CSV table of C-alpha atoms in Angstrom, one decimal:
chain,number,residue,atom,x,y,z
A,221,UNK,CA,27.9,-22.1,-40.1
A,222,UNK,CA,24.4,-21.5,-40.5
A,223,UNK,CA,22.3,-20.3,-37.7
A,224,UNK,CA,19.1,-22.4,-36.7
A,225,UNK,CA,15.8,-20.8,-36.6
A,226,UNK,CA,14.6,-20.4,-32.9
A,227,UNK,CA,12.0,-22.9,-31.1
A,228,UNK,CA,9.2,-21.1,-31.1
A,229,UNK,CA,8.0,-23.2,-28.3
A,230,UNK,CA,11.2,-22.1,-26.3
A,231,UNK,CA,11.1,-18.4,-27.1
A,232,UNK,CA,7.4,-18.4,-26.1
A,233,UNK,CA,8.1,-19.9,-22.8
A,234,UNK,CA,10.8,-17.0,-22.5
A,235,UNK,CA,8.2,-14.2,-23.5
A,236,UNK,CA,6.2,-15.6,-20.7
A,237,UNK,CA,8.8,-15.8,-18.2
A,238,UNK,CA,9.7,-12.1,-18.7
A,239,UNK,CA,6.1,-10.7,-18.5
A,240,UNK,CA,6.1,-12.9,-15.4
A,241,UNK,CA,9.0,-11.4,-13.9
A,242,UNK,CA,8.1,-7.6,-15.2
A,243,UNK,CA,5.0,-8.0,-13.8
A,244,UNK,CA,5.8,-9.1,-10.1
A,245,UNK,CA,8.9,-6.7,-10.0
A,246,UNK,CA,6.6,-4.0,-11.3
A,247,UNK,CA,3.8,-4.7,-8.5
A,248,UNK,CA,6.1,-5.2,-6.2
A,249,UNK,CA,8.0,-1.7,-6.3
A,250,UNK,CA,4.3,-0.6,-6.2
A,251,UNK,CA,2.9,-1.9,-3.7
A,252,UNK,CA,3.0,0.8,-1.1
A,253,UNK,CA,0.7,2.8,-3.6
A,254,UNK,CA,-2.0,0.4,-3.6
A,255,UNK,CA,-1.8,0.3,-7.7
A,256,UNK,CA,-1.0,-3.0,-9.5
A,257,UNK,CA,-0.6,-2.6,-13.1
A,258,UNK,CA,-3.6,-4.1,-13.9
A,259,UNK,CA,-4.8,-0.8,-12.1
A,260,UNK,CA,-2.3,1.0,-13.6
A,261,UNK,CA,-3.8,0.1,-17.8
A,262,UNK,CA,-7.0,1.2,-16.8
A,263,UNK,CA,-6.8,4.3,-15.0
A,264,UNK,CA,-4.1,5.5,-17.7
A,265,UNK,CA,-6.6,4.7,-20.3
A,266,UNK,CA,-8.9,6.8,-18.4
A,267,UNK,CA,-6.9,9.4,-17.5
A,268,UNK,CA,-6.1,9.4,-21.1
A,269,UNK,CA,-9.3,10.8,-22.4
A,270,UNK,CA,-9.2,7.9,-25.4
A,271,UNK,CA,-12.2,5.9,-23.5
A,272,UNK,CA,-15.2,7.0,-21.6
A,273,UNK,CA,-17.5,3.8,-21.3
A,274,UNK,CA,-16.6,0.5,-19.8
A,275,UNK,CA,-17.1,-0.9,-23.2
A,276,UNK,CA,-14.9,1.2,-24.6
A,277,UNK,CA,-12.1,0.4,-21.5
A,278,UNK,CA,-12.3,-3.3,-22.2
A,279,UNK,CA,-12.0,-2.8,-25.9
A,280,UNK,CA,-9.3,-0.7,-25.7
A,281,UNK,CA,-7.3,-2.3,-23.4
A,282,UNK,CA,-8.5,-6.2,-24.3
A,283,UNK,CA,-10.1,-6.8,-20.8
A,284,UNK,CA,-12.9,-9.5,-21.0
A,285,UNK,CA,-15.9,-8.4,-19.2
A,286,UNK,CA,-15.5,-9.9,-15.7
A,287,UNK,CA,-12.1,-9.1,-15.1
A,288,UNK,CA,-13.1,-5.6,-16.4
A,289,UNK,CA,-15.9,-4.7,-14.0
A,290,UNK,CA,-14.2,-6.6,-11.4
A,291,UNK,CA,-10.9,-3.5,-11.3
A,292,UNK,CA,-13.2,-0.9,-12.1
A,293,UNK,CA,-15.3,-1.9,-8.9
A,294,UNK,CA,-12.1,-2.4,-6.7
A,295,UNK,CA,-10.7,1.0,-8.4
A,296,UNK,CA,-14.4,2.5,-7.1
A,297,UNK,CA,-14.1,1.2,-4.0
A,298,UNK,CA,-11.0,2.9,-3.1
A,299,UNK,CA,-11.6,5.8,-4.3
A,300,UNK,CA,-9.5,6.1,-7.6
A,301,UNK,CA,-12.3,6.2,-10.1
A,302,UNK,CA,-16.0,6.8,-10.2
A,303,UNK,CA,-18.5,6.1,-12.8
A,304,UNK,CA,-21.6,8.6,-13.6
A,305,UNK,CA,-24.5,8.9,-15.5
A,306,UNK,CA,-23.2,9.8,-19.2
A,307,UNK,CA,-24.6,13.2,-20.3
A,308,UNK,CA,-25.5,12.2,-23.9
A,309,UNK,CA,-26.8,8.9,-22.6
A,310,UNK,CA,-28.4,8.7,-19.5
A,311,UNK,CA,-28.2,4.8,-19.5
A,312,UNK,CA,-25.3,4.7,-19.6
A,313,UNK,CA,-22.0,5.3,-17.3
A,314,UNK,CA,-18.9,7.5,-17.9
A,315,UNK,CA,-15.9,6.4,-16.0
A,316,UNK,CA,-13.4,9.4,-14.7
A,317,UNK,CA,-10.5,9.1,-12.8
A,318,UNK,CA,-10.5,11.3,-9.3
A,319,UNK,CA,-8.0,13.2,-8.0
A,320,UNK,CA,-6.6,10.6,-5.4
A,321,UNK,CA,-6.4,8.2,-8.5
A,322,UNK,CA,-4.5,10.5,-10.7
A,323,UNK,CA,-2.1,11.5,-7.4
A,324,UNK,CA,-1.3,7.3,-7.1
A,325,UNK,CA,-1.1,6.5,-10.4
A,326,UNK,CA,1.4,8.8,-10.6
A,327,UNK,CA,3.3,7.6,-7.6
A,328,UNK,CA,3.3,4.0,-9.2
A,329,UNK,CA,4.5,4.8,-12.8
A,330,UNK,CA,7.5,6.5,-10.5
A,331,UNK,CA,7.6,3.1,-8.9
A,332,UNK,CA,7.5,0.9,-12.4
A,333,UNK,CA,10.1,2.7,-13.8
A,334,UNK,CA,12.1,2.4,-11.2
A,335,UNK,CA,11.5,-1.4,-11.2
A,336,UNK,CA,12.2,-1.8,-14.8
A,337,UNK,CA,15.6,0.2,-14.9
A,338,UNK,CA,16.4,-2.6,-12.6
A,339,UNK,CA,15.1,-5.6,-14.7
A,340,UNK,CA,16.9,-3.6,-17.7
A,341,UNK,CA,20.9,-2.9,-15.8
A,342,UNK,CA,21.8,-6.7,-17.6
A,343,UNK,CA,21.7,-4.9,-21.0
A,344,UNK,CA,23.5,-2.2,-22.2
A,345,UNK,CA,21.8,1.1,-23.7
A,346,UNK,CA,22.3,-0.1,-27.5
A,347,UNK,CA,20.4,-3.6,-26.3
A,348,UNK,CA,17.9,-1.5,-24.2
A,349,UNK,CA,17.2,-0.3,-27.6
A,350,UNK,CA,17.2,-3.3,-29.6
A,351,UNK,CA,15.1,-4.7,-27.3
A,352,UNK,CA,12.7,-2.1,-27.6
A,353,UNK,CA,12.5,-1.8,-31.2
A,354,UNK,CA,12.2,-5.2,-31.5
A,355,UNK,CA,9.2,-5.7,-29.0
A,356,UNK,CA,7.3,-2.7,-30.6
A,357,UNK,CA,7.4,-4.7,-33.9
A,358,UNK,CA,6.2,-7.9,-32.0
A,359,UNK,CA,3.1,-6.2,-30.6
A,360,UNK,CA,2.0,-4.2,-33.5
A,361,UNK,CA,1.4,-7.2,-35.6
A,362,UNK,CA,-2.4,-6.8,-36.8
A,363,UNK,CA,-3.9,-9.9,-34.4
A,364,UNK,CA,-5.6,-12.5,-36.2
């Protein structure tokens, strides 16, 4: 017997659903830290050292504009980030990560993982695996 190719309408809509239930899992376990994962992408970016600009951050992490300076102002607000006067340029703005950001960042990756194990107990190791491989494929497809 011959196996049929898969809906791609269907498999979308299952792609979505498991972001969906990642993501609120994810923010969930977080939540006493104050750090989403929205939060979570940019201050590891920053912490990173691979960005410095806001440019750069939305780039990077494939953050329209808006939605970009709207977390990095809520991330300066609190505390977790701060922008300054670049020393190269002075028009422009570096963005660093403080102290109190890189102590709750941490906190919440303790928390995400935690959350994921969870989402990840219906599957064995070997499909843990699989799954992994398989998603790392999916993503690194050159976008079009």
């Amino acid at each position: 017997m011959e196996t049929q190719p898969v809906d791609p309408a269907t498999l979308g809509l299952l792609m979505f659903r498991a972001h969906q239930l990642a993501r609120a899992r994810a923010n969930q376990a977080a939540r006493p830290t104050g750090i989403e994962l929205q939060h979570a992408g940019v201050l590891t970016a920053i912490q990173a050292g691979q960005v410095r600009s806001q440019r750069e951050l939305g780039a990077a992490l494939g953050i329209d504009k808006s939605t970009l300076v709207r977390i990095v102002d809520d991330l300066e607000r609190r505390h977790l980030l701060k922008r300054r006067r670049a020393p190269h340029d002075r028009r422009a703005y570096e963005i660093v990560i403080t102290e109190e950001g890189e102590r709750r960042l941490q906190e919440a990756s303790e928390s995400f993982r935690g959350a994921m194990r969870e989402l990840l107990e219906v599957l064995d190791v070997r499909q843990q695996h699989q799954l992994h491989e398989l998603l790392a494929r999916f993503v690194a497809q050159t976008p079009t």
